[in-house]
Every structure is written in C-alpha cells, then in structure tokens.
Amino acid sequence: MLDTSSVKLSNKFTVMRLCFAPFFLLMYYIPIWSGSEMLARLSAFAMVPLLAVFELTDFFDGYFARKNNDVSDFGKLFDPFADIMLNLTVFICTMTSFDRISGGYMPVIIFVLILYRELSMNFLRMIASKQGVAIGARKGGKFKTVFYITSGFYVLLIESAIRLGFGFGEYMSVLHTVATVMFCICLALSYISFFDYLRNFSSYLKKDL
C-alpha cells in the first residue's frame, strides 16, 4: 500500500488522476455491458463533471509543485504518465457508445497509432531517465494534451446527451465526422510532438545503441 502521508501534495493530485482512470472506465462501460438505461442516465450526469474535476488536478499538481518547491525528476515522469493513462482511458471509451446503432466515435486504427506513439514516448523517457535525465513536457506535448482533452470532452458531451435520451437524428453523422476529424488532429499532433522530442533527446538513445 502507498503511504500517502509521505507523498508530496503535488504528487497526491497525480495519484488521484491515476486512480480515477480505471474508475472512469467502469463508469462508462457498466451501463453498456448491463444495458441499463438507469445506469446510463446516472453516468451521463457524472462523466463530464467528474472528468473535469480530475483534469483540474493536472493544474493543481503543477501549481503546488511550484509553490512548495516540490519540482522533482520523479514528478516530471509521474505527471505525464498519469496524464496519458487518463487520456488513453477516455479514448478507449470513445470507441464504444451506449447507442449501438451509431457506434463508437474514435476509429480503432487512430487509437492504435496514438497508443504506439505514447508507448514509444514512454520508452524514450525511460532511456533518458536511465542516464539521469528527466524529460519534462514540451510545448508541443502540452498542446497535444490539451487537444486530447478537448476531443474527449466533445465526445463525452455527445455520449451524455445520448444516454439522457436526446436524439440527434440526421445530425448524428455530422457529429461523428467532427469527432473523427478531431481525433485525426490528435493523431497528427501526437506524432509532431513525438518527433520534436526525438529531435531534442535522440542523443540519449544513441548512447545505448
């Protein structure tokens, strides 16, 4: 068990975000697995507000790390790890909908390519960490994360409306198209930022080749 009494305040917020990921996954999928309209409505009221609260912990962990001078190499690795765990969890959810007719929002191929990018980025961080360097978030990575979050909220708003019984009719295909475009942009931004990281930190890879 993790002794939270010895954990820095900034890292506690990161732990909260990390622990929320599997909870969110279950909250999203249990109504789908059970086919329960009551659970679907309850999840519709909870998904977006809860995700907003836990995304805010990303701001709070950075704020308190700077305020309490708790910025550390561990935090630089732990924070982006928690971010991607939560964002990938949301992306997994967007591949399925309570409305089985309209189907999911994110194409599987886009998710797989984003997953490859994130695993590769994690590998790069591990190699750099082995050599005593913690790769912090760069502007491209931060912008990518903001677009991840924006796209996730967009889909969850649509999904919440569906679970509450609101029908979009002929506009549903348009909403799905917008979601696909947003996820394509997420994919492009993820690889643009990854190549930026490679360009700046490839020297650490070369040392181990």
Tab-separated table of C-alpha atoms in Angstrom:
chain	number	residue	atom	x	y	z
A	1	MET	CA	0.000	0.000	0.000
A	2	LEU	CA	1.136	3.544	-0.774
A	3	ASP	CA	1.826	5.596	2.350
A	4	THR	CA	0.141	8.833	1.298
A	5	SER	CA	1.305	10.620	4.441
A	6	SER	CA	4.819	10.743	2.990
A	7	VAL	CA	3.731	11.684	-0.544
A	8	LYS	CA	4.184	15.296	-1.635
A	9	LEU	CA	0.939	17.244	-2.084
A	10	SER	CA	1.592	17.748	-5.801
A	11	ASN	CA	2.092	14.005	-6.311
A	12	LYS	CA	-1.109	13.237	-4.395
A	13	PHE	CA	-3.052	15.063	-7.096
A	14	THR	CA	-1.258	12.981	-9.703
A	15	VAL	CA	-2.113	9.776	-7.808
A	16	MET	CA	-5.773	10.843	-7.786
A	17	ARG	CA	-5.717	11.241	-11.565
A	18	LEU	CA	-4.070	7.857	-11.984
A	19	CYS	CA	-6.575	6.080	-9.728
A	20	PHE	CA	-9.505	7.769	-11.462
A	21	ALA	CA	-8.686	6.168	-14.830
A	22	PRO	CA	-9.999	2.627	-14.080
A	23	PHE	CA	-12.961	4.103	-12.178
A	24	PHE	CA	-13.923	6.166	-15.212
A	25	LEU	CA	-13.577	3.131	-17.481
A	26	LEU	CA	-16.031	1.158	-15.343
A	27	MET	CA	-18.427	4.095	-15.028
A	28	TYR	CA	-18.532	4.394	-18.813
A	29	TYR	CA	-18.815	0.717	-19.687
A	30	ILE	CA	-21.033	-0.796	-16.975
A	31	PRO	CA	-24.199	0.779	-18.469
A	32	ILE	CA	-23.181	-0.602	-21.884
A	33	TRP	CA	-22.444	-4.088	-20.537
A	34	SER	CA	-25.640	-4.190	-18.471
A	35	GLY	CA	-27.876	-2.416	-20.972
A	36	SER	CA	-29.347	-0.481	-18.036
A	37	GLU	CA	-30.923	2.842	-19.058
A	38	MET	CA	-30.992	3.949	-15.411
A	39	LEU	CA	-27.226	3.459	-15.052
A	40	ALA	CA	-26.743	5.139	-18.426
A	41	ARG	CA	-28.568	8.244	-17.187
A	42	LEU	CA	-26.594	8.289	-13.942
A	43	SER	CA	-23.311	8.024	-15.838
A	44	ALA	CA	-24.443	10.798	-18.199
A	45	PHE	CA	-24.764	13.211	-15.275
A	46	ALA	CA	-21.416	12.155	-13.793
A	47	MET	CA	-18.963	11.618	-16.687
A	48	VAL	CA	-18.217	15.157	-17.800
A	49	PRO	CA	-18.213	16.858	-14.346
A	50	LEU	CA	-16.011	14.168	-12.783
A	51	LEU	CA	-13.579	14.169	-15.675
A	52	ALA	CA	-13.382	17.972	-15.481
A	53	VAL	CA	-12.549	17.786	-11.767
A	54	PHE	CA	-9.817	15.214	-12.273
A	55	GLU	CA	-8.353	17.011	-15.282
A	56	LEU	CA	-8.063	20.037	-12.988
A	57	THR	CA	-5.757	18.010	-10.742
A	58	ASP	CA	-3.184	18.375	-13.524
A	59	PHE	CA	-3.231	22.115	-12.869
A	60	PHE	CA	-3.145	21.670	-9.092
A	61	ASP	CA	-0.195	19.273	-9.041
A	62	GLY	CA	1.853	21.714	-11.108
A	63	TYR	CA	0.718	24.674	-9.019
A	64	PHE	CA	1.595	23.085	-5.677
A	65	ALA	CA	4.849	21.636	-7.012
A	66	ARG	CA	5.994	25.150	-7.876
A	67	LYS	CA	4.507	26.761	-4.760
A	68	ASN	CA	6.089	24.248	-2.369
A	69	ASN	CA	9.258	23.906	-4.428
A	70	ASP	CA	8.465	20.221	-4.905
A	71	VAL	CA	9.502	20.047	-8.560
A	72	SER	CA	11.417	16.780	-8.967
A	73	ASP	CA	12.606	14.379	-11.640
A	74	PHE	CA	10.088	11.861	-10.310
A	75	GLY	CA	7.259	14.363	-10.737
A	76	LYS	CA	8.373	15.135	-14.285
A	77	LEU	CA	7.947	11.431	-15.128
A	78	PHE	CA	4.933	10.658	-12.948
A	79	ASP	CA	2.760	13.574	-14.107
A	80	PRO	CA	2.815	12.808	-17.875
A	81	PHE	CA	2.363	9.093	-17.091
A	82	ALA	CA	-0.847	9.835	-15.151
A	83	ASP	CA	-1.984	12.202	-17.912
A	84	ILE	CA	-1.654	9.618	-20.629
A	85	MET	CA	-3.253	6.877	-18.528
A	86	LEU	CA	-6.333	9.032	-18.070
A	87	ASN	CA	-6.433	10.284	-21.660
A	88	LEU	CA	-5.987	6.813	-23.149
A	89	THR	CA	-8.764	5.564	-20.880
A	90	VAL	CA	-11.086	8.237	-22.250
A	91	PHE	CA	-10.047	7.303	-25.800
A	92	ILE	CA	-10.817	3.638	-25.134
A	93	CYS	CA	-14.289	4.709	-24.025
A	94	THR	CA	-14.866	6.777	-27.154
A	95	MET	CA	-14.524	3.671	-29.310
A	96	THR	CA	-17.878	2.440	-27.986
A	97	SER	CA	-21.273	4.067	-27.419
A	98	PHE	CA	-24.396	3.218	-25.451
A	99	ASP	CA	-26.159	3.720	-28.787
A	100	ARG	CA	-25.135	0.518	-30.524
A	101	ILE	CA	-26.641	1.682	-33.832
A	102	SER	CA	-24.487	4.797	-34.233
A	103	GLY	CA	-21.436	3.001	-32.821
A	104	GLY	CA	-18.252	4.462	-31.402
A	105	TYR	CA	-16.596	7.768	-32.192
A	106	MET	CA	-12.863	7.055	-32.459
A	107	PRO	CA	-11.702	4.683	-35.219
A	108	VAL	CA	-9.679	1.798	-33.802
A	109	ILE	CA	-6.746	2.486	-36.138
A	110	ILE	CA	-6.360	6.017	-34.756
A	111	PHE	CA	-6.354	4.720	-31.190
A	112	VAL	CA	-3.744	2.081	-32.017
A	113	LEU	CA	-1.454	4.641	-33.678
A	114	ILE	CA	-1.800	7.013	-30.714
A	115	LEU	CA	-1.076	4.114	-28.361
A	116	TYR	CA	2.103	3.299	-30.348
A	117	ARG	CA	3.189	6.924	-30.004
A	118	GLU	CA	2.603	7.007	-26.264
A	119	LEU	CA	4.420	3.714	-25.693
A	120	SER	CA	7.354	4.984	-27.764
A	121	MET	CA	7.395	8.228	-25.796
A	122	ASN	CA	7.397	6.280	-22.542
A	123	PHE	CA	10.350	4.228	-23.817
A	124	LEU	CA	12.250	7.424	-24.631
A	125	ARG	CA	11.579	8.772	-21.132
A	126	MET	CA	12.855	5.527	-19.584
A	127	ILE	CA	16.079	5.618	-21.616
A	128	ALA	CA	16.694	9.245	-20.659
A	129	SER	CA	15.850	8.517	-17.019
A	130	LYS	CA	18.384	5.685	-17.004
A	131	GLN	CA	21.007	8.291	-17.907
A	132	GLY	CA	19.878	10.652	-15.173
A	133	VAL	CA	17.736	12.943	-17.348
A	134	ALA	CA	14.008	13.518	-16.747
A	135	ILE	CA	12.204	14.589	-19.919
A	136	GLY	CA	9.665	17.216	-18.934
A	137	ALA	CA	6.691	18.232	-21.055
A	138	ARG	CA	7.497	20.468	-24.013
A	139	LYS	CA	5.101	22.975	-25.591
A	140	GLY	CA	4.169	20.572	-28.385
A	141	GLY	CA	3.377	17.843	-25.887
A	142	LYS	CA	1.282	20.203	-23.782
A	143	PHE	CA	-0.668	21.414	-26.819
A	144	LYS	CA	-1.248	17.803	-27.852
A	145	THR	CA	-2.593	17.005	-24.386
A	146	VAL	CA	-4.957	19.988	-24.494
A	147	PHE	CA	-6.366	18.714	-27.796
A	148	TYR	CA	-6.657	15.188	-26.368
A	149	ILE	CA	-8.740	16.603	-23.519
A	150	THR	CA	-10.862	18.826	-25.787
A	151	SER	CA	-11.669	15.916	-28.106
A	152	GLY	CA	-12.529	13.684	-25.158
A	153	PHE	CA	-14.925	16.219	-23.679
A	154	TYR	CA	-16.571	16.786	-27.063
A	155	VAL	CA	-17.381	13.085	-27.426
A	156	LEU	CA	-18.460	12.705	-23.803
A	157	LEU	CA	-20.923	15.580	-24.176
A	158	ILE	CA	-22.495	13.828	-27.160
A	159	GLU	CA	-22.498	10.474	-25.382
A	160	SER	CA	-24.041	12.016	-22.263
A	161	ALA	CA	-26.847	13.523	-24.342
A	162	ILE	CA	-27.485	10.131	-25.969
A	163	ARG	CA	-27.639	8.427	-22.576
A	164	LEU	CA	-30.144	11.026	-21.407
A	165	GLY	CA	-32.391	10.179	-24.344
A	166	PHE	CA	-31.664	13.105	-26.641
A	167	GLY	CA	-31.641	12.095	-30.299
A	168	PHE	CA	-29.596	13.934	-32.907
A	169	GLY	CA	-31.285	12.340	-35.906
A	170	GLU	CA	-29.679	13.250	-39.211
A	171	TYR	CA	-27.094	15.399	-37.420
A	172	MET	CA	-25.533	12.359	-35.756
A	173	SER	CA	-23.402	11.582	-38.811
A	174	VAL	CA	-22.113	15.166	-38.793
A	175	LEU	CA	-21.196	14.916	-35.101
A	176	HIS	CA	-19.373	11.651	-35.780
A	177	THR	CA	-17.480	13.234	-38.666
A	178	VAL	CA	-16.401	16.152	-36.466
A	179	ALA	CA	-15.213	13.668	-33.829
A	180	THR	CA	-13.201	11.742	-36.414
A	181	VAL	CA	-11.581	14.955	-37.666
A	182	MET	CA	-10.702	15.970	-34.105
A	183	PHE	CA	-9.142	12.574	-33.421
A	184	CYS	CA	-7.160	12.794	-36.660
A	185	ILE	CA	-5.799	16.126	-35.443
A	186	CYS	CA	-4.942	14.462	-32.107
A	187	LEU	CA	-3.031	11.801	-34.033
A	188	ALA	CA	-1.136	14.371	-36.099
A	189	LEU	CA	-0.252	16.489	-33.056
A	190	SER	CA	0.891	13.426	-31.123
A	191	TYR	CA	3.445	12.467	-33.789
A	192	ILE	CA	4.554	16.041	-34.445
A	193	SER	CA	5.323	16.445	-30.742
A	194	PHE	CA	6.961	12.999	-30.606
A	195	PHE	CA	9.356	13.877	-33.444
A	196	ASP	CA	10.131	17.112	-31.606
A	197	TYR	CA	11.071	15.069	-28.521
A	198	LEU	CA	13.183	12.750	-30.687
A	199	ARG	CA	14.983	15.688	-32.260
A	200	ASN	CA	15.856	17.127	-28.859
A	201	PHE	CA	16.577	13.939	-26.922
A	202	SER	CA	17.743	11.409	-29.551
A	203	SER	CA	21.295	11.694	-28.207
A	204	TYR	CA	20.254	9.637	-25.178
A	205	LEU	CA	19.058	6.858	-27.480
A	206	LYS	CA	22.314	6.867	-29.415
A	207	LYS	CA	24.316	6.274	-26.228
A	208	ASP	CA	22.563	2.921	-25.728
A	209	LEU	CA	22.727	1.778	-29.368
